[in-house]
Tab-separated table of C-alpha atoms in Angstrom:
chain	number	residue	atom	x	y	z
S	1	UNK	CA	-4.703	-11.566	11.896
S	2	UNK	CA	-7.276	-9.726	9.676
S	3	UNK	CA	-4.468	-8.497	7.391
S	4	UNK	CA	-3.004	-11.968	7.152
S	5	UNK	CA	-6.460	-13.417	6.330
S	6	UNK	CA	-6.957	-10.815	3.621
S	7	UNK	CA	-3.547	-11.643	2.166
S	8	UNK	CA	-4.354	-15.358	2.245
S	9	UNK	CA	-7.624	-14.782	0.456
S	10	UNK	CA	-5.924	-12.566	-2.116
S	11	UNK	CA	-3.221	-15.187	-2.689
S	12	UNK	CA	-5.863	-17.866	-2.985
S	13	UNK	CA	-7.779	-15.818	-5.536
S	14	UNK	CA	-4.621	-15.188	-7.538
S	15	UNK	CA	-3.706	-18.890	-7.569
S	16	UNK	CA	-7.259	-19.736	-8.728
S	17	UNK	CA	-6.979	-17.080	-11.384
S	18	UNK	CA	-3.640	-18.400	-12.672
S	19	UNK	CA	-4.909	-21.960	-12.616
S	20	UNK	CA	-7.918	-20.900	-14.692
S	21	UNK	CA	-5.720	-19.074	-17.212
S	22	UNK	CA	-3.449	-22.068	-17.468
S	23	UNK	CA	-6.359	-24.465	-18.041
S	24	UNK	CA	-7.889	-22.172	-20.668
S	25	UNK	CA	-4.518	-21.701	-22.485
S	26	UNK	CA	-4.112	-25.491	-22.671
S	27	UNK	CA	-7.635	-25.838	-24.013
S	28	UNK	CA	-6.992	-23.118	-26.595
S	29	UNK	CA	-3.749	-24.702	-27.681
S	30	UNK	CA	-5.284	-28.174	-28.009
S	31	UNK	CA	-7.482	-27.462	-31.005
S	32	UNK	CA	-7.556	-25.650	-34.338
S	33	UNK	CA	-11.303	-25.761	-34.546
S	34	UNK	CA	-12.564	-22.167	-34.396
S	35	UNK	CA	-15.861	-22.938	-32.644
S	36	UNK	CA	-14.066	-24.892	-29.908
S	37	UNK	CA	-11.585	-22.027	-29.371
S	38	UNK	CA	-14.320	-19.394	-29.081
S	39	UNK	CA	-16.376	-21.502	-26.690
S	40	UNK	CA	-13.273	-22.063	-24.559
S	41	UNK	CA	-12.719	-18.299	-24.414
S	42	UNK	CA	-16.226	-17.416	-23.235
S	43	UNK	CA	-16.345	-20.348	-20.785
S	44	UNK	CA	-12.974	-19.502	-19.343
S	45	UNK	CA	-13.411	-15.731	-18.892
S	46	UNK	CA	-16.610	-16.205	-16.883
S	47	UNK	CA	-14.652	-18.303	-14.380
S	48	UNK	CA	-12.126	-15.613	-13.580
S	49	UNK	CA	-14.098	-13.047	-11.590
S	50	UNK	CA	-17.639	-11.933	-10.878
S	51	UNK	CA	-18.551	-11.554	-14.535
S	52	UNK	CA	-20.721	-14.493	-15.427
S	53	UNK	CA	-21.807	-13.963	-18.976
S	54	UNK	CA	-19.647	-13.637	-22.074
S	55	UNK	CA	-19.816	-13.409	-25.797
S	56	UNK	CA	-17.328	-13.415	-28.706
S	57	UNK	CA	-17.873	-11.337	-31.834
S	58	UNK	CA	-15.551	-11.892	-34.782
S	59	UNK	CA	-14.790	-9.116	-37.198
S	60	UNK	CA	-16.119	-8.878	-40.793
S	61	UNK	CA	-14.978	-5.384	-41.675
S	62	UNK	CA	-17.171	-2.863	-39.896
S	63	UNK	CA	-19.583	-5.613	-38.931
S	64	UNK	CA	-19.050	-8.168	-36.161
S	65	UNK	CA	-20.671	-11.608	-36.082
S	66	UNK	CA	-21.691	-13.264	-32.791
S	67	UNK	CA	-19.767	-16.543	-32.697
S	68	UNK	CA	-19.971	-17.914	-29.162
S	69	UNK	CA	-21.670	-17.231	-25.851
S	70	UNK	CA	-21.642	-18.385	-22.214
S	71	UNK	CA	-24.326	-19.237	-21.166
S	72	UNK	CA	-26.039	-20.182	-24.450
S	73	UNK	CA	-28.371	-17.635	-26.041
S	74	UNK	CA	-32.040	-17.805	-25.316
S	75	UNK	CA	-34.367	-18.685	-28.207
S	76	UNK	CA	-35.744	-15.110	-28.043
S	77	UNK	CA	-32.394	-13.559	-29.006
S	78	UNK	CA	-33.086	-11.892	-32.379
S	79	UNK	CA	-31.058	-12.691	-35.497
S	80	UNK	CA	-30.470	-8.989	-36.218
S	81	UNK	CA	-28.328	-8.764	-33.083
S	82	UNK	CA	-26.127	-11.666	-34.083
S	83	UNK	CA	-24.426	-9.381	-36.662
S	84	UNK	CA	-23.832	-5.890	-35.408
S	85	UNK	CA	-22.377	-2.735	-36.873
S	86	UNK	CA	-19.608	-1.098	-34.900
S	87	UNK	CA	-21.214	2.281	-35.515
S	88	UNK	CA	-24.192	1.159	-33.334
S	89	UNK	CA	-21.956	0.010	-30.453
S	90	UNK	CA	-19.603	2.865	-29.435
S	91	UNK	CA	-18.230	1.134	-26.295
S	92	UNK	CA	-17.260	-1.912	-28.290
S	93	UNK	CA	-15.852	0.294	-31.092
S	94	UNK	CA	-13.751	2.186	-28.544
S	95	UNK	CA	-12.129	-1.036	-27.287
S	96	UNK	CA	-11.390	-2.316	-30.804
S	97	UNK	CA	-10.054	1.037	-32.085
S	98	UNK	CA	-7.908	1.721	-29.008
S	99	UNK	CA	-6.735	-1.879	-28.591
S	100	UNK	CA	-7.411	-1.580	-24.856
S	101	UNK	CA	-10.226	-2.848	-22.555
S	102	UNK	CA	-13.252	-0.617	-22.081
S	103	UNK	CA	-15.142	-1.092	-18.801
S	104	UNK	CA	-18.754	0.020	-18.319
S	105	UNK	CA	-19.420	-0.199	-14.579
S	106	UNK	CA	-23.230	-0.070	-14.743
S	107	UNK	CA	-25.168	-0.314	-17.948
S	108	UNK	CA	-28.391	0.584	-16.115
S	109	UNK	CA	-27.223	4.214	-15.632
S	110	UNK	CA	-24.973	4.592	-18.716
S	111	UNK	CA	-25.965	6.378	-21.981
S	112	UNK	CA	-26.558	3.533	-24.472
S	113	UNK	CA	-27.523	3.448	-28.090
S	114	UNK	CA	-30.720	1.575	-29.033
S	115	UNK	CA	-28.644	-1.382	-30.203
S	116	UNK	CA	-26.551	-1.488	-27.025
S	117	UNK	CA	-29.706	-1.168	-24.882
S	118	UNK	CA	-31.319	-4.112	-26.707
S	119	UNK	CA	-28.400	-6.438	-26.161
S	120	UNK	CA	-27.937	-5.320	-22.568
S	121	UNK	CA	-31.666	-5.976	-21.836
S	122	UNK	CA	-31.751	-9.358	-23.532
S	123	UNK	CA	-28.606	-10.584	-21.774
S	124	UNK	CA	-29.485	-8.929	-18.449
S	125	UNK	CA	-26.161	-7.170	-18.248
S	126	UNK	CA	-25.052	-4.612	-15.632
S	127	UNK	CA	-21.236	-4.268	-15.565
S	128	UNK	CA	-19.619	-4.876	-18.997
S	129	UNK	CA	-15.983	-5.343	-19.954
S	130	UNK	CA	-15.174	-5.004	-23.640
S	131	UNK	CA	-11.925	-6.734	-24.631
S	132	UNK	CA	-10.371	-6.510	-28.114
S	133	UNK	CA	-9.130	-9.780	-29.563
S	134	UNK	CA	-5.746	-8.600	-30.813
S	135	UNK	CA	-3.095	-10.863	-32.277
S	136	UNK	CA	-0.027	-8.771	-33.105
S	137	UNK	CA	-1.272	-5.678	-34.857
S	138	UNK	CA	-4.472	-7.350	-36.131
S	139	UNK	CA	-7.738	-7.226	-34.244
S	140	UNK	CA	-9.830	-10.286	-35.120
S	141	UNK	CA	-12.888	-9.359	-32.983
S	142	UNK	CA	-13.916	-8.734	-29.402
S	143	UNK	CA	-14.593	-10.687	-26.163
S	144	UNK	CA	-17.438	-9.134	-24.136
S	145	UNK	CA	-17.934	-10.267	-20.510
S	146	UNK	CA	-20.482	-8.913	-18.060
S	147	UNK	CA	-22.184	-9.284	-14.672
S	148	UNK	CA	-25.931	-10.101	-14.406
S	149	UNK	CA	-26.842	-9.904	-10.708
S	150	UNK	CA	-25.726	-6.290	-10.267
S	151	UNK	CA	-22.833	-3.947	-10.968
S	152	UNK	CA	-19.376	-5.061	-9.831
S	153	UNK	CA	-16.079	-3.311	-9.490
S	154	UNK	CA	-12.999	-4.735	-11.199
S	155	UNK	CA	-9.494	-3.914	-10.088
S	156	UNK	CA	-6.802	-3.152	-12.726
S	157	UNK	CA	-5.266	-6.616	-11.958
S	158	UNK	CA	-8.603	-8.339	-12.638
S	159	UNK	CA	-8.991	-6.451	-15.900
S	160	UNK	CA	-5.467	-7.440	-16.858
S	161	UNK	CA	-6.146	-11.114	-16.240
S	162	UNK	CA	-9.247	-10.938	-18.503
S	163	UNK	CA	-7.126	-9.103	-21.134
S	164	UNK	CA	-4.492	-11.871	-20.905
S	165	UNK	CA	-7.136	-14.463	-21.614
S	166	UNK	CA	-8.455	-12.366	-24.519
S	167	UNK	CA	-4.906	-12.138	-26.018
S	168	UNK	CA	-4.486	-15.930	-25.712
S	169	UNK	CA	-7.834	-16.405	-27.411
S	170	UNK	CA	-6.903	-13.956	-30.151
S	171	UNK	CA	-3.743	-15.854	-31.004
S	172	UNK	CA	-5.683	-19.125	-31.033
S	173	UNK	CA	-8.342	-17.597	-33.313
S	174	UNK	CA	-5.648	-16.330	-35.705
S	175	UNK	CA	-3.996	-19.765	-35.835
S	176	UNK	CA	-7.361	-21.429	-36.492
S	177	UNK	CA	-8.117	-18.937	-39.270
S	178	UNK	CA	-4.740	-19.497	-40.806
S	179	UNK	CA	-5.264	-23.262	-40.585
S	180	UNK	CA	-8.750	-22.943	-42.195
S	181	UNK	CA	-7.218	-20.749	-44.971
S	182	UNK	CA	-4.489	-23.353	-45.457
S	183	UNK	CA	-6.993	-26.151	-45.712
S	184	UNK	CA	-9.008	-24.165	-48.268
S	185	UNK	CA	-5.855	-23.427	-50.272
S	186	UNK	CA	-4.855	-27.087	-50.127
S	187	UNK	CA	-8.319	-28.166	-51.262
S	188	UNK	CA	-8.225	-25.576	-54.082
S	189	UNK	CA	-4.764	-26.676	-55.105
S	190	UNK	CA	-5.918	-30.311	-55.140
S	191	UNK	CA	-8.938	-29.386	-57.191
S	192	UNK	CA	-6.778	-27.455	-59.705
S	193	UNK	CA	-4.257	-30.356	-59.992
S	194	UNK	CA	-7.163	-32.771	-60.554
S	195	UNK	CA	-8.619	-30.393	-63.161
S	196	UNK	CA	-5.225	-30.088	-64.891
S	197	UNK	CA	-4.810	-33.874	-64.926
S	198	UNK	CA	-8.274	-34.250	-66.448
S	199	UNK	CA	-7.445	-31.647	-69.064
S	200	UNK	CA	-4.120	-33.222	-69.925
S	201	UNK	CA	-5.715	-36.637	-70.085
S	202	UNK	CA	-8.410	-35.316	-72.430
S	203	UNK	CA	-5.687	-33.669	-74.533
S	204	UNK	CA	-3.745	-36.902	-74.800
S	205	UNK	CA	-6.935	-38.777	-75.769
S	206	UNK	CA	-7.766	-36.122	-78.335
S	207	UNK	CA	-4.277	-36.314	-79.796
S	208	UNK	CA	-4.440	-40.054	-79.966
S	209	UNK	CA	-7.771	-39.932	-81.775
S	210	UNK	CA	-6.301	-37.386	-84.262
S	211	UNK	CA	-3.251	-39.596	-84.710
S	212	UNK	CA	-5.407	-42.639	-85.443
S	213	UNK	CA	-7.623	-40.671	-87.733
S	214	UNK	CA	-4.716	-39.332	-89.733
S	215	UNK	CA	-3.089	-42.771	-89.878
S	216	UNK	CA	-6.354	-44.387	-91.078
S	217	UNK	CA	-6.803	-41.650	-93.781
S	218	UNK	CA	-3.136	-41.818	-94.731
S	219	UNK	CA	-2.882	-38.064	-94.243
S	220	UNK	CA	-0.060	-36.076	-92.630
S	221	UNK	CA	-0.104	-33.114	-90.375
S	222	UNK	CA	2.346	-30.258	-90.743
S	223	UNK	CA	2.439	-27.569	-87.963
S	224	UNK	CA	4.742	-24.667	-88.879
S	225	UNK	CA	6.045	-22.062	-86.420
S	226	UNK	CA	6.310	-18.982	-88.683
S	227	UNK	CA	8.517	-17.220	-86.120
S	228	UNK	CA	11.278	-19.872	-85.890
S	229	UNK	CA	10.711	-21.672	-89.210
S	230	UNK	CA	10.610	-24.983	-87.418
S	231	UNK	CA	7.809	-27.490	-87.845
S	232	UNK	CA	6.227	-30.398	-86.029
S	233	UNK	CA	4.994	-33.197	-88.256
S	234	UNK	CA	3.225	-36.515	-87.756
S	235	UNK	CA	4.854	-39.820	-88.632
S	236	UNK	CA	2.330	-40.197	-91.486
S	237	UNK	CA	3.646	-36.939	-93.033
S	238	UNK	CA	7.167	-38.303	-93.105
S	239	UNK	CA	6.063	-41.692	-94.511
S	240	UNK	CA	3.982	-39.877	-97.168
S	241	UNK	CA	7.256	-38.443	-98.495
S	242	UNK	CA	9.061	-41.760	-98.219
S	243	UNK	CA	11.043	-41.049	-95.050
S	244	UNK	CA	11.437	-42.985	-91.852
S	245	UNK	CA	9.768	-40.749	-89.128
S	246	UNK	CA	12.810	-41.284	-86.859
S	247	UNK	CA	15.157	-39.674	-89.405
S	248	UNK	CA	12.841	-36.897	-90.620
S	249	UNK	CA	13.232	-33.321	-89.379
S	250	UNK	CA	11.148	-30.641	-91.086
S	251	UNK	CA	11.878	-26.895	-91.434
S	252	UNK	CA	10.367	-24.232	-93.646
S	253	UNK	CA	13.568	-24.074	-95.718
S	254	UNK	CA	13.616	-27.783	-96.340
S	255	UNK	CA	9.926	-27.704	-97.230
S	256	UNK	CA	10.619	-24.974	-99.858
S	257	UNK	CA	13.601	-26.905	-101.230
S	258	UNK	CA	11.369	-29.967	-101.839
S	259	UNK	CA	8.648	-27.808	-103.458
S	260	UNK	CA	8.384	-28.108	-107.258
S	261	UNK	CA	9.739	-24.918	-108.907
S	262	UNK	CA	6.636	-24.559	-111.066
S	263	UNK	CA	4.414	-24.571	-107.942
S	264	UNK	CA	6.273	-22.122	-105.762
S	265	UNK	CA	4.602	-18.878	-106.913
S	266	UNK	CA	1.101	-20.342	-106.565
S	267	UNK	CA	1.851	-21.596	-103.073
S	268	UNK	CA	3.396	-18.277	-102.024
S	269	UNK	CA	0.421	-16.370	-103.444
S	270	UNK	CA	-2.104	-18.553	-101.505
S	271	UNK	CA	-0.057	-18.031	-98.296
S	272	UNK	CA	0.167	-14.259	-98.751
S	273	UNK	CA	-3.607	-14.001	-99.462
S	274	UNK	CA	-4.404	-15.942	-96.304
S	275	UNK	CA	-2.040	-13.977	-94.027
S	276	UNK	CA	-3.455	-10.714	-95.403
S	277	UNK	CA	-6.950	-11.829	-94.620
S	278	UNK	CA	-8.055	-11.937	-98.247
S	279	UNK	CA	-9.057	-15.595	-98.017
S	280	UNK	CA	-10.732	-17.489	-95.131
S	281	UNK	CA	-8.238	-20.374	-95.262
S	282	UNK	CA	-4.944	-21.400	-96.744
S	283	UNK	CA	-5.499	-23.936	-99.420
S	284	UNK	CA	-2.995	-25.045	-102.091
S	285	UNK	CA	-2.110	-28.035	-104.311
S	286	UNK	CA	1.509	-28.580	-105.110
S	287	UNK	CA	4.191	-31.216	-105.785
S	288	UNK	CA	6.830	-32.233	-103.243
S	289	UNK	CA	9.896	-34.244	-103.945
S	290	UNK	CA	9.979	-37.515	-102.067
S	291	UNK	CA	13.078	-39.224	-100.618
S	292	UNK	CA	13.426	-41.290	-103.837
S	293	UNK	CA	13.372	-38.106	-105.975
S	294	UNK	CA	9.885	-38.621	-107.361
S	295	UNK	CA	7.217	-35.915	-107.220
S	296	UNK	CA	4.080	-36.375	-105.134
S	297	UNK	CA	0.948	-34.207	-105.412
S	298	UNK	CA	-0.265	-32.829	-102.091
S	299	UNK	CA	-3.349	-30.915	-101.113
S	300	UNK	CA	-2.520	-28.599	-98.212
């Protein structure tokens, strides 16, 4: 009868443990808010066994940042222990580097660094289980759970159940971080699209102002691509030479054909001097043949 009672108790504990893991997994899967996920992890792991205090540290390179605790931190908990260096916490570093839980049965009799002793004293810890938060091959931080009333012994099965919860939490943390990154990327993309639209709108407005100014001054604009020989001109330029803008297409060859023979050498000399850097600007006066065959003086 004693054996049967022990088996019933063991089965009851196992069912409670599985129910807790199921409840925590549902809570982790129900949100993409990082703070809610971390709190669910620390709350859940303290309900599994005799370890009643927990904390989550998330990785920032060789430094970890305290992100959630159960129960809440006391007001006396110093700020310098909220961000810790792995070099000062060898038990935690061992768990993260090995990817496996590290169990410290009694902190009161274990060799601790000054930083470990400070945290242990402030949290009143005795037995401590360090669990890496590993999602795939990436470790995102650590879940630390401990006893406070005295040292406890954990069976391999109990450590495994804590590790299962830590793995679930790690996946949820990774999903939340990916979601946050996606939100930032989307916001950045939206900002860049809005900026591009503002730039394009300003360019269109600037082009319209230039068009109106050229039209009011009865001046034409000639933009030559020296690589292709093709040019973009304003309607005023075409009208200035007597052409309908819809029928006018400009190229460098056509421009030279319309240039008065007596002006060609002067225009070419002004162009060569500008390209060679001998003059600060290209400036020339010449005659162009209009559509009717007349000559029109142009200052370019």
